[in-house]
Every structure is written in C-alpha cells, then in structure tokens.
mmCIF file of C-alpha atoms in Angstrom:
data_model
loop_
_atom_site.group_PDB
_atom_site.id
_atom_site.type_symbol
_atom_site.label_atom_id
_atom_site.label_comp_id
_atom_site.label_asym_id
_atom_site.label_seq_id
_atom_site.Cartn_x
_atom_site.Cartn_y
_atom_site.Cartn_z
ATOM 1 C CA MET A 1 -0.088 -0.122 -0.049
ATOM 2 C CA THR A 2 1.365 3.519 -1.077
ATOM 3 C CA LYS A 3 2.580 5.810 1.701
ATOM 4 C CA ALA A 4 -0.705 8.114 1.150
ATOM 5 C CA ALA A 5 -3.170 5.117 2.207
ATOM 6 C CA LEU A 6 -1.522 3.870 5.232
ATOM 7 C CA SER A 7 -1.749 7.304 6.132
ATOM 8 C CA VAL A 8 -6.155 7.247 5.217
ATOM 9 C CA CYS A 9 -5.756 3.719 7.046
ATOM 10 C CA ALA A 10 -4.822 5.908 10.213
ATOM 11 C CA THR A 11 -6.859 8.812 9.475
ATOM 12 C CA LEU A 12 -10.412 5.617 8.990
ATOM 13 C CA VAL A 13 -8.514 3.575 12.369
ATOM 14 C CA SER A 14 -8.769 7.069 14.306
ATOM 15 C CA THR A 15 -12.675 7.876 13.309
ATOM 16 C CA SER A 16 -13.765 4.871 13.896
ATOM 17 C CA ALA A 17 -14.862 5.720 17.115
ATOM 18 C CA MET A 18 -16.904 8.637 16.302
ATOM 19 C CA MET A 19 -17.866 5.904 13.829
ATOM 20 C CA THR A 20 -19.166 4.099 16.727
ATOM 21 C CA VAL A 21 -20.803 6.210 19.045
ATOM 22 C CA SER A 22 -22.438 8.297 15.495
ATOM 23 C CA SER A 23 -24.073 3.965 14.771
ATOM 24 C CA ALA A 24 -24.341 2.743 17.991
ATOM 25 C CA ASN A 25 -27.648 1.895 17.770
ATOM 26 C CA ALA A 26 -26.971 0.220 14.297
ATOM 27 C CA GLU A 27 -26.014 -3.495 13.363
ATOM 28 C CA THR A 28 -24.067 -2.877 10.159
ATOM 29 C CA ALA A 29 -22.398 0.899 8.868
ATOM 30 C CA LEU A 30 -20.995 1.064 5.480
ATOM 31 C CA ARG A 31 -18.370 3.364 3.686
ATOM 32 C CA LEU A 32 -19.397 5.091 1.207
ATOM 33 C CA SER A 33 -16.524 7.256 -0.575
ATOM 34 C CA HIS A 34 -16.291 8.614 -4.359
ATOM 35 C CA PHE A 35 -14.380 11.697 -5.820
ATOM 36 C CA ALA A 36 -17.163 14.024 -6.695
ATOM 37 C CA ALA A 37 -17.536 18.086 -5.549
ATOM 38 C CA GLU A 38 -20.537 18.077 -2.514
ATOM 39 C CA THR A 39 -22.142 19.728 -5.474
ATOM 40 C CA HIS A 40 -21.969 17.369 -7.987
ATOM 41 C CA PRO A 41 -25.185 14.221 -8.334
ATOM 42 C CA GLY A 42 -22.868 11.757 -8.122
ATOM 43 C CA HIS A 43 -22.973 13.348 -4.382
ATOM 44 C CA ILE A 44 -26.248 14.103 -5.210
ATOM 45 C CA ALA A 45 -27.150 11.393 -5.600
ATOM 46 C CA ALA A 46 -24.978 8.991 -3.163
ATOM 47 C CA LYS A 47 -27.032 11.112 -0.073
ATOM 48 C CA GLN A 48 -30.150 9.068 -1.660
ATOM 49 C CA PHE A 49 -28.528 5.635 -1.891
ATOM 50 C CA LYS A 50 -28.049 6.631 2.970
ATOM 51 C CA GLU A 51 -31.485 8.239 3.337
ATOM 52 C CA ARG A 52 -33.164 5.665 1.628
ATOM 53 C CA VAL A 53 -30.433 2.294 2.456
ATOM 54 C CA GLU A 54 -31.674 3.654 6.327
ATOM 55 C CA ALA A 55 -35.165 3.863 6.504
ATOM 56 C CA ARG A 56 -35.832 0.911 4.766
ATOM 57 C CA THR A 57 -33.373 -0.989 7.493
ATOM 58 C CA ASN A 58 -34.889 1.108 10.159
ATOM 59 C CA GLY A 59 -31.195 1.805 10.827
ATOM 60 C CA ASP A 60 -30.239 -1.809 11.101
ATOM 61 C CA VAL A 61 -27.736 0.201 8.772
ATOM 62 C CA VAL A 62 -26.217 3.194 8.470
ATOM 63 C CA VAL A 63 -24.093 5.070 5.474
ATOM 64 C CA GLU A 64 -21.318 6.716 5.691
ATOM 65 C CA LEU A 65 -19.905 9.341 3.447
ATOM 66 C CA TYR A 66 -17.477 11.024 2.576
ATOM 67 C CA PRO A 67 -17.454 13.346 -0.753
ATOM 68 C CA ALA A 68 -14.618 15.756 -2.491
ATOM 69 C CA ASN A 69 -11.343 12.530 -2.589
ATOM 70 C CA GLU A 70 -11.532 12.822 1.542
ATOM 71 C CA LEU A 71 -10.346 9.504 2.038
ATOM 72 C CA GLY A 72 -7.462 9.667 -0.392
ATOM 73 C CA SER A 73 -7.305 9.988 -4.370
ATOM 74 C CA PRO A 74 -9.185 7.844 -6.757
ATOM 75 C CA PRO A 75 -6.901 4.827 -6.546
ATOM 76 C CA GLU A 76 -6.334 5.082 -3.370
ATOM 77 C CA GLN A 77 -9.663 4.903 -2.365
ATOM 78 C CA LEU A 78 -10.309 1.838 -4.167
ATOM 79 C CA GLU A 79 -7.710 0.373 -3.561
ATOM 80 C CA GLN A 80 -9.102 1.230 -0.177
ATOM 81 C CA THR A 81 -12.099 -0.709 -0.586
ATOM 82 C CA VAL A 82 -10.659 -3.873 -1.849
ATOM 83 C CA LEU A 83 -9.397 -4.434 1.590
ATOM 84 C CA GLY A 84 -12.128 -3.159 3.327
ATOM 85 C CA ILE A 85 -10.722 -0.204 4.811
ATOM 86 C CA ILE A 86 -13.797 1.120 3.268
ATOM 87 C CA ASP A 87 -16.854 -0.544 2.066
ATOM 88 C CA MET A 88 -17.753 1.370 -0.825
ATOM 89 C CA ASN A 89 -16.868 3.107 -3.494
ATOM 90 C CA LEU A 90 -17.288 5.079 -6.430
ATOM 91 C CA PRO A 91 -14.526 4.616 -8.632
ATOM 92 C CA THR A 92 -14.716 4.988 -12.940
ATOM 93 C CA GLN A 93 -14.099 2.251 -15.067
ATOM 94 C CA GLY A 94 -10.614 3.419 -15.816
ATOM 95 C CA ALA A 95 -10.104 2.904 -12.155
ATOM 96 C CA LEU A 96 -11.473 -0.165 -12.265
ATOM 97 C CA ASP A 97 -8.949 -1.663 -15.445
ATOM 98 C CA LYS A 98 -6.219 -2.002 -13.199
ATOM 99 C CA TYR A 99 -7.733 -4.094 -11.247
ATOM 100 C CA GLU A 100 -9.496 -5.620 -14.279
ATOM 101 C CA LYS A 101 -8.938 -5.581 -17.486
ATOM 102 C CA ALA A 102 -12.365 -5.852 -19.397
ATOM 103 C CA PHE A 103 -13.255 -2.719 -17.542
ATOM 104 C CA GLY A 104 -10.317 -0.206 -19.288
ATOM 105 C CA THR A 105 -12.135 -0.920 -22.989
ATOM 106 C CA VAL A 106 -15.824 0.756 -21.913
ATOM 107 C CA MET A 107 -13.485 4.114 -23.026
ATOM 108 C CA THR A 108 -12.420 2.803 -25.570
ATOM 109 C CA PRO A 109 -12.673 6.327 -27.606
ATOM 110 C CA PHE A 110 -16.042 6.961 -29.509
ATOM 111 C CA ALA A 111 -17.437 4.273 -28.747
ATOM 112 C CA PHE A 112 -20.776 4.581 -27.209
ATOM 113 C CA GLY A 113 -23.219 7.356 -29.879
ATOM 114 C CA SER A 114 -25.477 8.591 -26.804
ATOM 115 C CA TYR A 115 -26.293 8.228 -22.368
ATOM 116 C CA GLU A 116 -29.541 5.555 -23.991
ATOM 117 C CA GLN A 117 -26.444 3.814 -25.775
ATOM 118 C CA ALA A 118 -24.201 3.128 -22.940
ATOM 119 C CA HIS A 119 -26.903 2.135 -20.030
ATOM 120 C CA GLU A 120 -28.425 -0.350 -22.866
ATOM 121 C CA VAL A 121 -25.112 -2.405 -22.820
ATOM 122 C CA LEU A 122 -22.840 -1.606 -19.230
ATOM 123 C CA ASP A 123 -26.395 -2.753 -17.523
ATOM 124 C CA GLY A 124 -27.233 -4.965 -19.593
ATOM 125 C CA PRO A 125 -24.788 -7.865 -20.619
ATOM 126 C CA PHE A 126 -21.757 -5.126 -20.221
ATOM 127 C CA MET A 127 -22.539 -6.169 -16.676
ATOM 128 C CA ASP A 128 -23.363 -9.786 -16.882
ATOM 129 C CA TRP A 129 -20.242 -10.409 -18.427
ATOM 130 C CA ALA A 130 -17.682 -8.269 -16.439
ATOM 131 C CA ALA A 131 -19.575 -8.150 -12.825
ATOM 132 C CA PRO A 132 -17.997 -11.584 -12.126
ATOM 133 C CA LYS A 133 -14.634 -10.744 -13.300
ATOM 134 C CA LEU A 134 -14.733 -7.615 -10.897
ATOM 135 C CA GLU A 135 -15.961 -10.466 -8.866
ATOM 136 C CA GLU A 136 -12.688 -12.440 -8.178
ATOM 137 C CA GLN A 137 -10.968 -8.815 -7.088
ATOM 138 C CA GLY A 138 -12.411 -8.487 -4.565
ATOM 139 C CA LEU A 139 -15.418 -6.644 -5.094
ATOM 140 C CA VAL A 140 -19.328 -6.801 -5.851
ATOM 141 C CA MET A 141 -20.285 -4.378 -8.610
ATOM 142 C CA LEU A 142 -23.931 -3.270 -7.569
ATOM 143 C CA SER A 143 -24.485 -1.282 -10.476
ATOM 144 C CA ASN A 144 -24.049 1.357 -13.287
ATOM 145 C CA TRP A 145 -24.068 5.819 -11.752
ATOM 146 C CA GLU A 146 -23.400 8.242 -14.120
ATOM 147 C CA TYR A 147 -20.199 10.550 -15.361
ATOM 148 C CA GLY A 148 -20.181 12.225 -18.843
ATOM 149 C CA PHE A 149 -18.775 11.921 -21.871
ATOM 150 C CA ARG A 150 -15.400 13.844 -21.868
ATOM 151 C CA ASN A 151 -15.160 17.386 -23.181
ATOM 152 C CA VAL A 152 -12.089 20.042 -23.748
ATOM 153 C CA THR A 153 -11.261 22.868 -22.719
ATOM 154 C CA ASN A 154 -7.924 24.871 -24.107
ATOM 155 C CA SER A 155 -6.978 29.411 -23.172
ATOM 156 C CA VAL A 156 -5.371 29.374 -27.329
ATOM 157 C CA ARG A 157 -7.630 28.349 -29.477
ATOM 158 C CA PRO A 158 -11.195 27.277 -30.419
ATOM 159 C CA ILE A 159 -11.882 23.390 -31.525
ATOM 160 C CA ASN A 160 -13.329 22.542 -35.081
ATOM 161 C CA SER A 161 -10.818 19.698 -36.603
ATOM 162 C CA PRO A 162 -7.680 17.618 -35.282
ATOM 163 C CA GLU A 163 -6.618 20.073 -36.539
ATOM 164 C CA ASP A 164 -7.695 22.399 -33.927
ATOM 165 C CA LEU A 165 -6.103 20.089 -31.648
ATOM 166 C CA ALA A 166 -3.210 18.880 -32.364
ATOM 167 C CA GLY A 167 0.028 20.804 -30.788
ATOM 168 C CA LEU A 168 -1.893 22.052 -28.164
ATOM 169 C CA LYS A 169 -0.529 20.372 -24.685
ATOM 170 C CA LEU A 170 -3.563 19.231 -22.659
ATOM 171 C CA ARG A 171 -4.070 18.146 -19.116
ATOM 172 C CA THR A 172 -5.257 13.740 -18.369
ATOM 173 C CA PRO A 173 -6.489 11.821 -16.007
ATOM 174 C CA PRO A 174 -4.527 8.707 -15.909
ATOM 175 C CA GLU A 175 -5.551 6.811 -18.008
ATOM 176 C CA LEU A 176 -4.551 5.338 -21.179
ATOM 177 C CA GLN A 177 -7.687 5.711 -23.264
ATOM 178 C CA ILE A 178 -7.934 9.633 -22.357
ATOM 179 C CA VAL A 179 -4.524 9.430 -23.764
ATOM 180 C CA ALA A 180 -4.266 7.793 -26.474
ATOM 181 C CA ALA A 181 -7.293 9.260 -27.912
ATOM 182 C CA LEU A 182 -6.312 13.145 -27.024
ATOM 183 C CA GLU A 183 -2.405 11.562 -29.329
ATOM 184 C CA ALA A 184 -3.858 10.176 -31.942
ATOM 185 C CA ALA A 185 -6.299 13.350 -32.599
ATOM 186 C CA GLY A 186 -2.778 14.614 -31.943
ATOM 187 C CA ALA A 187 -2.567 16.752 -29.036
ATOM 188 C CA GLN A 188 0.290 16.578 -26.742
ATOM 189 C CA THR A 189 -0.447 15.213 -23.132
ATOM 190 C CA THR A 190 1.007 15.673 -19.995
ATOM 191 C CA GLN A 191 -0.321 14.179 -16.930
ATOM 192 C CA ILE A 192 -1.322 16.145 -13.465
ATOM 193 C CA ALA A 193 -3.150 15.903 -10.360
ATOM 194 C CA PHE A 194 -6.788 16.912 -10.778
ATOM 195 C CA PRO A 195 -6.511 19.856 -6.954
ATOM 196 C CA GLU A 196 -3.247 20.830 -9.004
ATOM 197 C CA LEU A 197 -5.210 21.113 -12.605
ATOM 198 C CA PRO A 198 -6.323 24.968 -12.110
ATOM 199 C CA GLY A 199 -3.290 26.320 -10.630
ATOM 200 C CA ALA A 200 -1.618 24.716 -14.023
ATOM 201 C CA LEU A 201 -4.277 25.932 -16.187
ATOM 202 C CA THR A 202 -3.650 29.852 -14.300
ATOM 203 C CA ALA A 203 -0.067 28.997 -14.819
ATOM 204 C CA GLY A 204 -0.144 27.993 -18.471
ATOM 205 C CA VAL A 205 1.740 24.801 -17.406
ATOM 206 C CA VAL A 206 -1.067 22.884 -20.271
ATOM 207 C CA ASP A 207 -2.728 24.977 -22.768
ATOM 208 C CA GLY A 208 -6.279 23.038 -21.422
ATOM 209 C CA GLN A 209 -7.387 19.852 -19.839
ATOM 210 C CA GLU A 210 -10.338 17.240 -20.526
ATOM 211 C CA ASN A 211 -14.136 16.710 -18.737
ATOM 212 C CA PRO A 212 -17.558 15.878 -18.378
ATOM 213 C CA ILE A 213 -19.466 19.450 -18.712
ATOM 214 C CA GLY A 214 -20.769 18.778 -14.749
ATOM 215 C CA VAL A 215 -17.379 18.300 -13.469
ATOM 216 C CA ILE A 216 -16.069 21.369 -15.667
ATOM 217 C CA TYR A 217 -19.229 23.212 -14.458
ATOM 218 C CA HIS A 218 -18.901 22.544 -10.736
ATOM 219 C CA TYR A 219 -15.297 23.340 -10.049
ATOM 220 C CA LYS A 220 -15.341 26.901 -12.170
ATOM 221 C CA MET A 221 -13.103 25.419 -14.843
ATOM 222 C CA TYR A 222 -15.035 27.828 -17.796
ATOM 223 C CA GLU A 223 -13.625 30.410 -15.532
ATOM 224 C CA LEU A 224 -9.246 29.834 -16.493
ATOM 225 C CA GLN A 225 -11.095 28.840 -20.557
ATOM 226 C CA GLU A 226 -11.666 30.279 -22.963
ATOM 227 C CA ASN A 227 -12.849 28.077 -25.971
ATOM 228 C CA LEU A 228 -14.810 24.540 -24.664
ATOM 229 C CA ALA A 229 -15.199 22.158 -28.093
ATOM 230 C CA LEU A 230 -17.756 18.859 -27.818
ATOM 231 C CA THR A 231 -15.587 16.456 -28.675
ATOM 232 C CA ARG A 232 -17.209 13.817 -26.174
ATOM 233 C CA HIS A 233 -14.230 11.610 -26.872
ATOM 234 C CA VAL A 234 -14.788 8.948 -23.863
ATOM 235 C CA TYR A 235 -17.784 7.820 -22.359
ATOM 236 C CA ASN A 236 -16.995 7.116 -18.506
ATOM 237 C CA SER A 237 -19.518 7.263 -15.484
ATOM 238 C CA MET A 238 -18.833 5.876 -12.081
ATOM 239 C CA VAL A 239 -19.613 2.601 -10.790
ATOM 240 C CA HIS A 240 -20.638 1.654 -7.522
ATOM 241 C CA VAL A 241 -19.224 -1.141 -6.268
ATOM 242 C CA MET A 242 -18.499 -2.866 -2.161
ATOM 243 C CA ASN A 243 -15.786 -5.243 -0.658
ATOM 244 C CA LYS A 244 -17.088 -8.203 -1.695
ATOM 245 C CA SER A 245 -16.256 -9.537 2.198
ATOM 246 C CA LYS A 246 -18.397 -6.610 3.871
ATOM 247 C CA TRP A 247 -21.118 -7.498 0.849
ATOM 248 C CA ASP A 248 -21.345 -11.660 2.480
ATOM 249 C CA SER A 249 -21.659 -9.931 5.633
ATOM 250 C CA LEU A 250 -25.127 -8.210 5.053
ATOM 251 C CA THR A 251 -28.248 -10.240 5.655
ATOM 252 C CA PRO A 252 -30.193 -11.378 1.595
ATOM 253 C CA ASP A 253 -32.427 -9.014 3.114
ATOM 254 C CA GLU A 254 -30.273 -6.020 3.148
ATOM 255 C CA GLN A 255 -28.134 -6.864 -0.182
ATOM 256 C CA THR A 256 -31.661 -7.222 -1.694
ATOM 257 C CA ILE A 257 -31.589 -3.007 -0.601
ATOM 258 C CA VAL A 258 -28.267 -2.130 -1.102
ATOM 259 C CA ARG A 259 -28.167 -3.255 -4.771
ATOM 260 C CA GLU A 260 -32.051 -1.846 -5.013
ATOM 261 C CA GLU A 261 -30.728 1.809 -3.322
ATOM 262 C CA SER A 262 -28.474 1.149 -5.120
ATOM 263 C CA ILE A 263 -29.380 0.964 -8.356
ATOM 264 C CA SER A 264 -31.722 3.903 -7.720
ATOM 265 C CA ALA A 265 -29.698 6.165 -6.716
ATOM 266 C CA GLY A 266 -27.683 5.544 -10.214
ATOM 267 C CA ASN A 267 -30.298 6.624 -12.345
ATOM 268 C CA LEU A 268 -31.245 9.669 -10.231
ATOM 269 C CA MET A 269 -27.633 10.483 -10.903
ATOM 270 C CA ARG A 270 -28.072 9.575 -14.534
ATOM 271 C CA GLU A 271 -31.278 12.089 -15.577
ATOM 272 C CA LEU A 272 -30.002 14.751 -12.549
ATOM 273 C CA VAL A 273 -26.696 14.829 -15.564
ATOM 274 C CA GLN A 274 -28.107 14.551 -18.316
ATOM 275 C CA GLU A 275 -30.240 17.466 -17.362
ATOM 276 C CA GLN A 276 -28.256 19.620 -15.777
ATOM 277 C CA GLU A 277 -25.373 19.573 -19.409
ATOM 278 C CA ALA A 278 -28.111 21.412 -21.278
ATOM 279 C CA ASP A 279 -28.073 24.171 -18.526
ATOM 280 C CA GLU A 280 -24.230 24.356 -17.119
ATOM 281 C CA LEU A 281 -23.609 24.596 -20.786
ATOM 282 C CA ALA A 282 -26.117 27.632 -21.064
ATOM 283 C CA LYS A 283 -24.601 29.281 -18.129
ATOM 284 C CA ILE A 284 -20.846 28.719 -19.637
ATOM 285 C CA LYS A 285 -21.490 30.508 -22.818
ATOM 286 C CA GLU A 286 -23.357 33.107 -20.990
ATOM 287 C CA ALA A 287 -20.055 32.862 -18.701
ATOM 288 C CA GLY A 288 -17.771 33.951 -22.086
ATOM 289 C CA VAL A 289 -17.126 30.544 -23.272
ATOM 290 C CA GLN A 290 -16.621 30.388 -28.038
ATOM 291 C CA VAL A 291 -18.502 26.196 -27.817
ATOM 292 C CA THR A 292 -17.687 25.073 -30.686
ATOM 293 C CA GLU A 293 -19.303 21.671 -31.713
ATOM 294 C CA PRO A 294 -16.790 19.649 -34.214
ATOM 295 C CA ASP A 295 -17.755 17.125 -36.674
ATOM 296 C CA LEU A 296 -16.713 13.872 -34.900
ATOM 297 C CA GLU A 297 -16.169 11.693 -37.793
ATOM 298 C CA LYS A 298 -13.012 13.368 -39.180
ATOM 299 C CA PHE A 299 -12.073 12.568 -35.287
ATOM 300 C CA LYS A 300 -13.033 8.905 -35.747
ATOM 301 C CA ALA A 301 -11.016 9.051 -38.534
ATOM 302 C CA GLN A 302 -8.257 9.072 -36.718
ATOM 303 C CA MET A 303 -8.837 7.119 -33.861
ATOM 304 C CA GLY A 304 -7.199 3.970 -35.648
ATOM 305 C CA PRO A 305 -3.240 4.113 -33.297
ATOM 306 C CA ALA A 306 -6.248 4.072 -30.034
ATOM 307 C CA TYR A 307 -7.889 1.345 -31.131
ATOM 308 C CA GLU A 308 -4.258 0.134 -30.811
ATOM 309 C CA ARG A 309 -3.543 1.103 -27.670
ATOM 310 C CA VAL A 310 -6.955 0.003 -26.188
ATOM 311 C CA SER A 311 -6.512 -3.120 -27.302
ATOM 312 C CA GLU A 312 -3.210 -4.180 -25.861
ATOM 313 C CA TYR A 313 -3.803 -2.704 -22.721
ATOM 314 C CA SER A 314 -7.321 -4.334 -22.363
ATOM 315 C CA GLY A 315 -6.944 -7.175 -23.923
ATOM 316 C CA GLU A 316 -7.067 -8.508 -27.470
ATOM 317 C CA GLU A 317 -10.334 -10.926 -26.202
ATOM 318 C CA ASN A 318 -11.835 -8.828 -23.507
ATOM 319 C CA MET A 319 -12.295 -5.842 -26.975
ATOM 320 C CA LYS A 320 -13.198 -8.710 -29.115
ATOM 321 C CA LYS A 321 -16.341 -9.299 -26.351
ATOM 322 C CA PHE A 322 -16.578 -5.539 -26.264
ATOM 323 C CA LEU A 323 -17.017 -4.559 -29.535
ATOM 324 C CA SER A 324 -19.741 -7.465 -29.783
ATOM 325 C CA PHE A 325 -21.359 -6.078 -26.830
ATOM 326 C CA ILE A 326 -21.616 -2.470 -29.345
ATOM 327 C CA GLY A 327 -22.771 -4.241 -32.254
ATOM 328 C CA LYS A 328 -18.775 -3.326 -34.396
#
C-alpha cells in the first residue's frame, strides 16, 4: 500500500471511535467514499442512497459518506475498498481496469453514440460479463451510475477539427484510453493531479484539459479557459462497488435493499447529469466561453492508433467481446 494510503488508513482508524458513537444503534455501518464535489449529481445520488438504505433497514444499516476525495485520491480509495478499509466506492472504469482489464474496454474512444446506448450496454451484457470477473478481485459490482461524455477546453483557440487540436498541450488523468484518444487526434498530453489542475491552467503549464461538462462546470474550469469543444471523445461512468467480504456480511434482505437503492441512486444521477448538462452549458456560454461542436467523424477517422493501444491494454479477447456488445 502507498504511504498516502497508509496515512488514510490511520485516519480511518482514528475516526472509527466516532463512527461507533454515531452508529451505536446500528448493526452495520457502510463507509462510502467518492471523488465527486458535494454539489455534483454524484454526491446528491449518494445522499439518496444513504437516506433510503437507512430508512428501509430501520437504521440497522447506516451509510457514512466521504465525498470529494476526503479519504484519499481515487486510486487510493479503490485500493482501500479492495482491502476492506473502506466499504464502498464509486470509481470509474479507468480505475477499475487496474484490477480487471475488461473494464478498460468501456472507455474506448467514441465507443458510444448516446447516453441511452451506453446505459443499455453497461447495464445489460457488459455487467453480466464483467461483474463476475470483478468479484474475483474482491469487489461486488452493485450498479452503474454516471459521469458523462468528456470534452476539451483550452485557452489557445477554438477547436473545430483535429487540426485545431494538433500541438495543444492538454492535461489528462492517467487513463490510457483518454491519453490515446487525444494523442491520436494530434494533441500532446501530460498527467497532472486533479487538485493541481486549476493552478496549472492559470500558470499556463498546460493549454487545456478534458472532462465531462458537469466537472467543467462544478469545478469552475470554464472561468480559466476561453474555449470548449464538445468532442465527446470518451464516455465513462461511476461504478458503485462494494468490498465482497462486507457484502457477504449483510443479510439477504439487506443485500437486496442495498442493490436496489444503488440502482435507484444511479438512475437519479443519470437523470441529473443529463438534465443539468444543457443548463450548465448555457451558463458556460453566458460566461463568455466559445463553445464549438466539431464534426466528430473527422476525429473518429484518426482513432486507429488509439484503438490499437486500448485493445493491447485491455486484451484483444476482451476488446472483441466488448465490440460485440456495441455492434461493431
């Protein structure tokens, strides 16, 4: 475990006494951590999950929420969930593929053309195929939530084609799929920790970054960038996972309630993300950001090298299976 993770573990141990007091009348306490801001639909959905689980179990199961990376970076949170230090987590597929490569296929560039298609595939054949694989790694996959299609902002020029993207230095998270997509389109990429991103944009260390509209809005990145291109180059979502040993400690009735409310919370997040995107985009435009809608077919035409990198990373057989789910 990393030093940072060990530090977080120590913090959790030190706070366990407080949890015991707050949960004194509960048979089970579930610690749920995630990376979304407290104003983001991800946390709103998490609060609904908490309230409904506690109500339906008459307080026999309580849910402790830790939003906005309170218990460590996203990779550290997921590692702690595997180890059973944290009970539940909301990683993206880009974090889960470090434990099960099948999840790496979801973030294939331009794999999905719509939210509806993504939801149908992820809730259906993909989950039937991937959930048992993840369970072998000590994680129970409860449901798929939301995050969204990722888009590019920059402070240099509007993006209407891959030629406009060429040469721009963009910050990305470490996920290979995102890196591969943007580099195939001609951009230069660098990895900077998310908390350091605003400073890097302000200082001109990078020209831009990419994220879903909700993240760009809630973290006010549009105040630091003059241009937003709706490239929708990668789709990913939060995935509600639980430590398997903790899951096995629940009664069958509690398991049913937890899974049903996980699905309900995920559906709420999906609704909120899609409903809010149009409003958030309008507010970003009102702030003076130039928003462009490039011809995505031109970007797709350059993704050959990216597809090869993602296939190699995720495994060719895994990629073939995933492509069969999306009809390719």
